[in-house]
PDB file of C-alpha atoms in Angstrom:
ATOM      1  CA  MET A   1     -28.578   1.431  -7.497  1.00 42.00           C
ATOM      2  CA  ASP A   2     -24.841   1.685  -6.833  1.00 47.00           C
ATOM      3  CA  HIS A   3     -24.991  -1.617  -4.907  1.00 47.00           C
ATOM      4  CA  GLU A   4     -26.721  -3.367  -7.836  1.00 46.00           C
ATOM      5  CA  HIS A   5     -24.223  -1.845 -10.289  1.00 47.00           C
ATOM      6  CA  ASN A   6     -21.266  -3.088  -8.194  1.00 52.00           C
ATOM      7  CA  ASN A   7     -22.784  -6.581  -7.993  1.00 52.00           C
ATOM      8  CA  LYS A   8     -23.061  -6.724 -11.797  1.00 54.00           C
ATOM      9  CA  GLU A   9     -19.411  -5.673 -12.203  1.00 64.00           C
ATOM     10  CA  ARG A  10     -18.112  -8.359  -9.812  1.00 74.00           C
ATOM     11  CA  SER A  11     -16.734 -11.474 -11.404  1.00 85.00           C
ATOM     12  CA  ALA A  12     -18.506 -14.778 -10.850  1.00 89.00           C
ATOM     13  CA  SER A  13     -15.473 -16.205  -8.998  1.00 89.00           C
ATOM     14  CA  LEU A  14     -15.304 -13.219  -6.642  1.00 90.00           C
ATOM     15  CA  ASP A  15     -19.022 -13.499  -5.980  1.00 91.00           C
ATOM     16  CA  LEU A  16     -18.606 -17.219  -5.251  1.00 92.00           C
ATOM     17  CA  LEU A  17     -15.768 -16.505  -2.798  1.00 91.00           C
ATOM     18  CA  LEU A  18     -17.907 -13.905  -1.039  1.00 92.00           C
ATOM     19  CA  ARG A  19     -20.757 -16.412  -0.694  1.00 93.00           C
ATOM     20  CA  PHE A  20     -18.340 -19.046   0.637  1.00 92.00           C
ATOM     21  CA  GLN A  21     -16.937 -16.566   3.163  1.00 91.00           C
ATOM     22  CA  ARG A  22     -20.433 -15.677   4.347  1.00 92.00           C
ATOM     23  CA  LEU A  23     -21.332 -19.361   4.629  1.00 89.00           C
ATOM     24  CA  LEU A  24     -18.269 -20.007   6.833  1.00 86.00           C
ATOM     25  CA  VAL A  25     -19.146 -17.106   9.105  1.00 86.00           C
ATOM     26  CA  SER A  26     -22.796 -18.138   9.298  1.00 86.00           C
ATOM     27  CA  LYS A  27     -21.775 -21.653  10.400  1.00 84.00           C
ATOM     28  CA  LEU A  28     -19.528 -20.262  13.150  1.00 81.00           C
ATOM     29  CA  TYR A  29     -21.721 -17.445  14.426  1.00 76.00           C
ATOM     30  CA  PRO A  30     -24.546 -19.284  16.204  1.00 69.00           C
ATOM     31  CA  GLY A  31     -21.948 -21.380  18.012  1.00 63.00           C
ATOM     32  CA  ASP A  32     -24.134 -24.498  17.813  1.00 62.00           C
ATOM     33  CA  CYS A  33     -22.540 -26.055  14.727  1.00 62.00           C
ATOM     34  CA  PRO A  34     -21.622 -29.691  15.564  1.00 66.00           C
ATOM     35  CA  ASP A  35     -18.208 -29.367  13.897  1.00 72.00           C
ATOM     36  CA  LEU A  36     -17.056 -25.947  15.119  1.00 72.00           C
ATOM     37  CA  LEU A  37     -13.369 -26.863  15.132  1.00 74.00           C
ATOM     38  CA  GLY A  38     -13.549 -28.164  11.572  1.00 81.00           C
ATOM     39  CA  VAL A  39     -15.252 -25.004  10.348  1.00 83.00           C
ATOM     40  CA  GLY A  40     -12.758 -22.922  12.356  1.00 81.00           C
ATOM     41  CA  SER A  41      -9.891 -24.778  10.696  1.00 84.00           C
ATOM     42  CA  LEU A  42     -11.452 -24.146   7.287  1.00 88.00           C
ATOM     43  CA  LEU A  43     -11.762 -20.444   8.147  1.00 86.00           C
ATOM     44  CA  LYS A  44      -8.060 -20.377   9.047  1.00 88.00           C
ATOM     45  CA  LYS A  45      -7.083 -21.978   5.714  1.00 91.00           C
ATOM     46  CA  TYR A  46      -9.360 -19.619   3.805  1.00 91.00           C
ATOM     47  CA  THR A  47      -7.959 -16.590   5.670  1.00 90.00           C
ATOM     48  CA  ALA A  48      -4.378 -17.780   5.058  1.00 91.00           C
ATOM     49  CA  LEU A  49      -4.994 -18.086   1.310  1.00 92.00           C
ATOM     50  CA  LEU A  50      -6.754 -14.724   1.165  1.00 92.00           C
ATOM     51  CA  CYS A  51      -4.003 -13.001   3.167  1.00 91.00           C
ATOM     52  CA  THR A  52      -1.279 -14.562   1.014  1.00 92.00           C
ATOM     53  CA  HIS A  53      -2.990 -13.281  -2.125  1.00 92.00           C
ATOM     54  CA  ILE A  54      -3.540  -9.798  -0.698  1.00 92.00           C
ATOM     55  CA  GLY A  55      -0.002  -9.773   0.734  1.00 92.00           C
ATOM     56  CA  ASP A  56       1.304 -10.415  -2.793  1.00 93.00           C
ATOM     57  CA  ILE A  57      -0.905  -7.760  -4.396  1.00 92.00           C
ATOM     58  CA  LEU A  58      -0.495  -4.858  -1.972  1.00 93.00           C
ATOM     59  CA  PRO A  59       3.287  -4.284  -2.314  1.00 93.00           C
ATOM     60  CA  VAL A  60       2.920  -4.186  -6.109  1.00 93.00           C
ATOM     61  CA  ALA A  61      -0.114  -1.897  -5.823  1.00 93.00           C
ATOM     62  CA  THR A  62       1.815   0.370  -3.439  1.00 93.00           C
ATOM     63  CA  SER A  63       4.760   0.508  -5.810  1.00 93.00           C
ATOM     64  CA  ILE A  64       2.576   1.542  -8.741  1.00 93.00           C
ATOM     65  CA  ALA A  65       0.436   3.924  -6.659  1.00 91.00           C
ATOM     66  CA  SER A  66       3.506   5.763  -5.363  1.00 90.00           C
ATOM     67  CA  THR A  67       4.251   7.009  -8.894  1.00 90.00           C
ATOM     68  CA  SER A  68       1.615   9.780  -8.907  1.00 88.00           C
ATOM     69  CA  HIS A  69      -1.779  10.811  -7.553  1.00 86.00           C
ATOM     70  CA  ARG A  70      -3.389   9.668 -10.796  1.00 89.00           C
ATOM     71  CA  HIS A  71      -1.774   6.249 -10.440  1.00 90.00           C
ATOM     72  CA  PHE A  72      -2.929   6.065  -6.827  1.00 90.00           C
ATOM     73  CA  ALA A  73      -6.526   6.815  -7.868  1.00 90.00           C
ATOM     74  CA  GLU A  74      -6.462   4.151 -10.580  1.00 92.00           C
ATOM     75  CA  VAL A  75      -4.816   1.511  -8.384  1.00 92.00           C
ATOM     76  CA  SER A  76      -7.294   2.290  -5.583  1.00 90.00           C
ATOM     77  CA  ARG A  77     -10.188   1.719  -7.982  1.00 91.00           C
ATOM     78  CA  VAL A  78      -8.754  -1.671  -9.026  1.00 90.00           C
ATOM     79  CA  VAL A  79      -7.956  -2.722  -5.430  1.00 90.00           C
ATOM     80  CA  ASP A  80     -11.427  -1.650  -4.296  1.00 89.00           C
ATOM     81  CA  GLY A  81     -13.014  -4.064  -6.777  1.00 88.00           C
ATOM     82  CA  ASP A  82     -10.571  -6.888  -5.981  1.00 87.00           C
ATOM     83  CA  LEU A  83     -10.405  -9.252  -2.999  1.00 85.00           C
ATOM     84  CA  THR A  84      -8.820  -6.510  -0.902  1.00 87.00           C
ATOM     85  CA  GLY A  85     -11.787  -4.176  -1.251  1.00 88.00           C
ATOM     86  CA  ILE A  86     -14.628  -6.704  -1.261  1.00 90.00           C
ATOM     87  CA  LEU A  87     -13.705  -9.769   0.783  1.00 91.00           C
ATOM     88  CA  LEU A  88     -11.237  -8.348   3.308  1.00 91.00           C
ATOM     89  CA  PRO A  89     -13.417  -5.638   4.932  1.00 91.00           C
ATOM     90  CA  GLU A  90     -16.331  -8.042   5.401  1.00 91.00           C
ATOM     91  CA  LEU A  91     -14.023 -10.746   6.743  1.00 90.00           C
ATOM     92  CA  VAL A  92     -12.505  -8.392   9.321  1.00 89.00           C
ATOM     93  CA  VAL A  93     -15.947  -7.265  10.524  1.00 89.00           C
ATOM     94  CA  SER A  94     -17.123 -10.884  10.658  1.00 88.00           C
ATOM     95  CA  ILE A  95     -14.132 -11.975  12.728  1.00 86.00           C
ATOM     96  CA  VAL A  96     -14.716  -9.124  15.183  1.00 85.00           C
ATOM     97  CA  LEU A  97     -18.333 -10.296  15.468  1.00 84.00           C
ATOM     98  CA  LEU A  98     -17.216 -13.902  15.975  1.00 83.00           C
ATOM     99  CA  LEU A  99     -14.723 -12.782  18.632  1.00 82.00           C
ATOM    100  CA  SER A 100     -17.554 -11.287  20.645  1.00 80.00           C
ATOM    101  CA  LYS A 101     -19.464 -14.574  20.376  1.00 78.00           C
ATOM    102  CA  ASN A 102     -16.696 -17.129  20.925  1.00 76.00           C
ATOM    103  CA  ALA A 103     -13.232 -15.656  21.596  1.00 77.00           C
ATOM    104  CA  GLY A 104     -11.705 -19.049  22.484  1.00 77.00           C
ATOM    105  CA  LEU A 105     -12.660 -20.610  19.177  1.00 74.00           C
ATOM    106  CA  MET A 106     -11.327 -17.623  17.253  1.00 75.00           C
ATOM    107  CA  GLN A 107      -8.028 -17.859  19.124  1.00 77.00           C
ATOM    108  CA  GLU A 108      -7.799 -21.538  18.127  1.00 77.00           C
ATOM    109  CA  ALA A 109      -8.760 -20.767  14.536  1.00 77.00           C
ATOM    110  CA  GLY A 110      -5.771 -18.410  14.369  1.00 81.00           C
ATOM    111  CA  ALA A 111      -7.244 -16.080  11.748  1.00 81.00           C
ATOM    112  CA  ILE A 112      -6.393 -12.893  13.647  1.00 83.00           C
ATOM    113  CA  PRO A 113      -2.577 -13.142  13.462  1.00 86.00           C
ATOM    114  CA  LEU A 114      -2.921 -13.832   9.734  1.00 86.00           C
ATOM    115  CA  LEU A 115      -4.941 -10.650   9.262  1.00 86.00           C
ATOM    116  CA  ALA A 116      -2.540  -8.713  11.497  1.00 86.00           C
ATOM    117  CA  GLY A 117       0.206  -9.565   9.015  1.00 86.00           C
ATOM    118  CA  LEU A 118      -1.547  -7.386   6.436  1.00 88.00           C
ATOM    119  CA  LEU A 119      -1.582  -4.257   8.599  1.00 87.00           C
ATOM    120  CA  GLU A 120       1.840  -3.057   7.510  1.00 88.00           C
ATOM    121  CA  HIS A 121       1.024  -3.502   3.796  1.00 89.00           C
ATOM    122  CA  LEU A 122      -2.326  -1.744   4.192  1.00 88.00           C
ATOM    123  CA  ASP A 123      -0.750   1.087   6.152  1.00 87.00           C
ATOM    124  CA  ARG A 124       1.927   1.670   3.497  1.00 88.00           C
ATOM    125  CA  PHE A 125      -0.718   1.812   0.792  1.00 89.00           C
ATOM    126  CA  ASN A 126      -3.002   4.128   2.793  1.00 85.00           C
ATOM    127  CA  HIS A 127      -0.148   6.533   3.525  1.00 85.00           C
ATOM    128  CA  LEU A 128       0.064   7.238  -0.221  1.00 85.00           C
ATOM    129  CA  ALA A 129      -3.434   8.728  -0.309  1.00 81.00           C
ATOM    130  CA  PRO A 130      -3.209  12.263  -1.708  1.00 72.00           C
ATOM    131  CA  GLY A 131      -4.244  15.116   0.568  1.00 63.00           C
ATOM    132  CA  LYS A 132      -3.522  13.193   3.759  1.00 58.00           C
ATOM    133  CA  GLU A 133      -1.310  15.049   6.204  1.00 54.00           C
ATOM    134  CA  ARG A 134       0.927  12.611   8.002  1.00 47.00           C
ATOM    135  CA  ASP A 135       2.636  13.713  11.169  1.00 43.00           C
ATOM    136  CA  ASP A 136       4.716  10.970  12.730  1.00 43.00           C
ATOM    137  CA  ASN A 137       4.951  13.006  15.933  1.00 41.00           C
ATOM    138  CA  GLU A 138       1.268  12.293  16.555  1.00 46.00           C
ATOM    139  CA  ASP A 139       1.796   8.524  16.576  1.00 50.00           C
ATOM    140  CA  LEU A 140       1.656   7.179  20.105  1.00 50.00           C
ATOM    141  CA  ALA A 141       2.741   3.749  21.263  1.00 47.00           C
ATOM    142  CA  TRP A 142       0.031   1.405  22.506  1.00 48.00           C
ATOM    143  CA  PRO A 143       1.806  -1.120  24.724  1.00 47.00           C
ATOM    144  CA  GLY A 144      -1.148  -3.022  26.086  1.00 44.00           C
ATOM    145  CA  ILE A 145      -4.102  -5.129  25.152  1.00 43.00           C
ATOM    146  CA  MET A 146      -4.155  -5.037  21.351  1.00 44.00           C
ATOM    147  CA  GLY A 147      -0.449  -5.731  20.845  1.00 43.00           C
ATOM    148  CA  SER A 148      -0.499  -8.735  23.162  1.00 42.00           C
ATOM    149  CA  PHE A 149      -3.745 -10.014  21.623  1.00 45.00           C
ATOM    150  CA  PHE A 150      -2.254 -10.290  18.129  1.00 47.00           C
ATOM    151  CA  THR A 151       0.882 -12.086  19.280  1.00 46.00           C
ATOM    152  CA  GLY A 152      -0.454 -13.985  22.275  1.00 47.00           C
ATOM    153  CA  GLN A 153       2.412 -12.604  24.386  1.00 45.00           C
ATOM    154  CA  SER A 154       2.627  -9.976  27.062  1.00 44.00           C
ATOM    155  CA  SER A 155       3.580  -6.485  25.946  1.00 43.00           C
ATOM    156  CA  ARG A 156       6.988  -6.841  27.618  1.00 46.00           C
ATOM    157  CA  ASN A 157       7.895  -9.719  25.299  1.00 47.00           C
ATOM    158  CA  ASN A 158       6.417  -7.992  22.273  1.00 46.00           C
ATOM    159  CA  GLU A 159       9.008  -6.060  20.267  1.00 49.00           C
ATOM    160  CA  GLU A 160       6.380  -4.488  18.009  1.00 57.00           C
ATOM    161  CA  VAL A 161       3.857  -2.157  19.581  1.00 61.00           C
ATOM    162  CA  MET A 162       0.613  -0.887  18.137  1.00 75.00           C
ATOM    163  CA  LEU A 163       0.572   2.766  17.134  1.00 81.00           C
ATOM    164  CA  ILE A 164      -2.375   5.054  17.588  1.00 82.00           C
ATOM    165  CA  ARG A 165      -2.619   8.630  16.450  1.00 83.00           C
ATOM    166  CA  LYS A 166      -3.447  11.608  18.612  1.00 83.00           C
ATOM    167  CA  ALA A 167      -6.760  11.993  16.767  1.00 84.00           C
ATOM    168  CA  ASP A 168      -7.687   8.371  17.637  1.00 85.00           C
ATOM    169  CA  LEU A 169      -6.980   9.060  21.297  1.00 84.00           C
ATOM    170  CA  GLU A 170      -9.073  12.247  21.258  1.00 86.00           C
ATOM    171  CA  ASN A 171     -11.986  10.495  19.488  1.00 87.00           C
ATOM    172  CA  HIS A 172     -11.864   7.596  21.952  1.00 85.00           C
ATOM    173  CA  ASN A 173     -12.017  10.000  24.893  1.00 85.00           C
ATOM    174  CA  LYS A 174     -14.881  11.967  23.314  1.00 88.00           C
ATOM    175  CA  ASP A 175     -16.854   8.701  23.082  1.00 85.00           C
ATOM    176  CA  GLY A 176     -16.590   8.186  26.844  1.00 82.00           C
ATOM    177  CA  GLY A 177     -13.251   6.393  27.054  1.00 84.00           C
ATOM    178  CA  PHE A 178     -10.405   7.523  29.262  1.00 83.00           C
ATOM    179  CA  TRP A 179      -7.018   7.021  27.589  1.00 85.00           C
ATOM    180  CA  THR A 180      -4.063   9.044  28.787  1.00 84.00           C
ATOM    181  CA  VAL A 181      -0.461   9.419  27.625  1.00 83.00           C
ATOM    182  CA  ILE A 182       2.418   8.910  30.040  1.00 81.00           C
ATOM    183  CA  ASP A 183       5.970   9.003  28.665  1.00 76.00           C
ATOM    184  CA  GLY A 184       4.731   8.482  25.099  1.00 78.00           C
ATOM    185  CA  LYS A 185       2.662   5.392  25.958  1.00 82.00           C
ATOM    186  CA  VAL A 186      -1.121   5.193  26.006  1.00 84.00           C
ATOM    187  CA  TYR A 187      -2.905   3.796  29.055  1.00 82.00           C
ATOM    188  CA  ASP A 188      -6.596   3.063  29.563  1.00 83.00           C
ATOM    189  CA  ILE A 189      -7.455   4.385  33.037  1.00 81.00           C
ATOM    190  CA  LYS A 190     -11.246   4.181  32.736  1.00 78.00           C
ATOM    191  CA  ASP A 191     -11.517   1.508  35.476  1.00 75.00           C
ATOM    192  CA  PHE A 192      -9.143   3.418  37.720  1.00 70.00           C
ATOM    193  CA  GLN A 193     -11.233   6.586  37.225  1.00 67.00           C
ATOM    194  CA  THR A 194     -14.268   5.002  38.902  1.00 66.00           C
ATOM    195  CA  GLN A 195     -12.193   3.832  41.877  1.00 65.00           C
ATOM    196  CA  SER A 196     -10.118   6.978  42.287  1.00 60.00           C
ATOM    197  CA  LEU A 197     -10.806   9.340  45.174  1.00 60.00           C
ATOM    198  CA  THR A 198      -9.079  12.234  43.387  1.00 59.00           C
ATOM    199  CA  GLY A 199     -11.696  12.784  40.680  1.00 60.00           C
ATOM    200  CA  SER A 200     -11.467  13.072  36.896  1.00 60.00           C
ATOM    201  CA  SER A 201      -9.932  16.552  36.792  1.00 61.00           C
ATOM    202  CA  ILE A 202      -6.745  15.472  38.573  1.00 64.00           C
ATOM    203  CA  LEU A 203      -6.479  12.303  36.498  1.00 60.00           C
TER     204      LEU A 203
END
């Protein structure tokens, strides 16, 4: 019932944009569309316009939300019903799905760096959430794969590094991963673990 109620509250233009976004993704997903590059280019333009709009909205929303917890709650409700709360989450999930299907095409489409540009705005807004304990000492630098993926450069050339929290590291390791921290940097040693003669306890 909540889903039906939310659909009725959505504007016709927002609903049309959501349908267009889904159509773009559906054309790219099977990978057998005759004009993949054209659809990929259209996805890039669409993502650029969406990110520009959200990039304009989020700093203003953050400014208003920082006034009080009540303001944050009200701004969050508005943002949740806007492009940021409806189109963006589905677009991010769709692009991750498309990456698993055709990473080369998604690199050419260039939508990922556009979305990465929103991370700072989203993080600033999320840090205003009431009741969230923020401890900057738990942020750990991630020098490897993700940082170089967004920029297309090696981590040595990348001035900005991804940050992950201690809780993220612990959750990843609970799920079977093997990240470790050496000198404040996070390394994935899962592959090394299988080859190591020393065993997991020493690692």
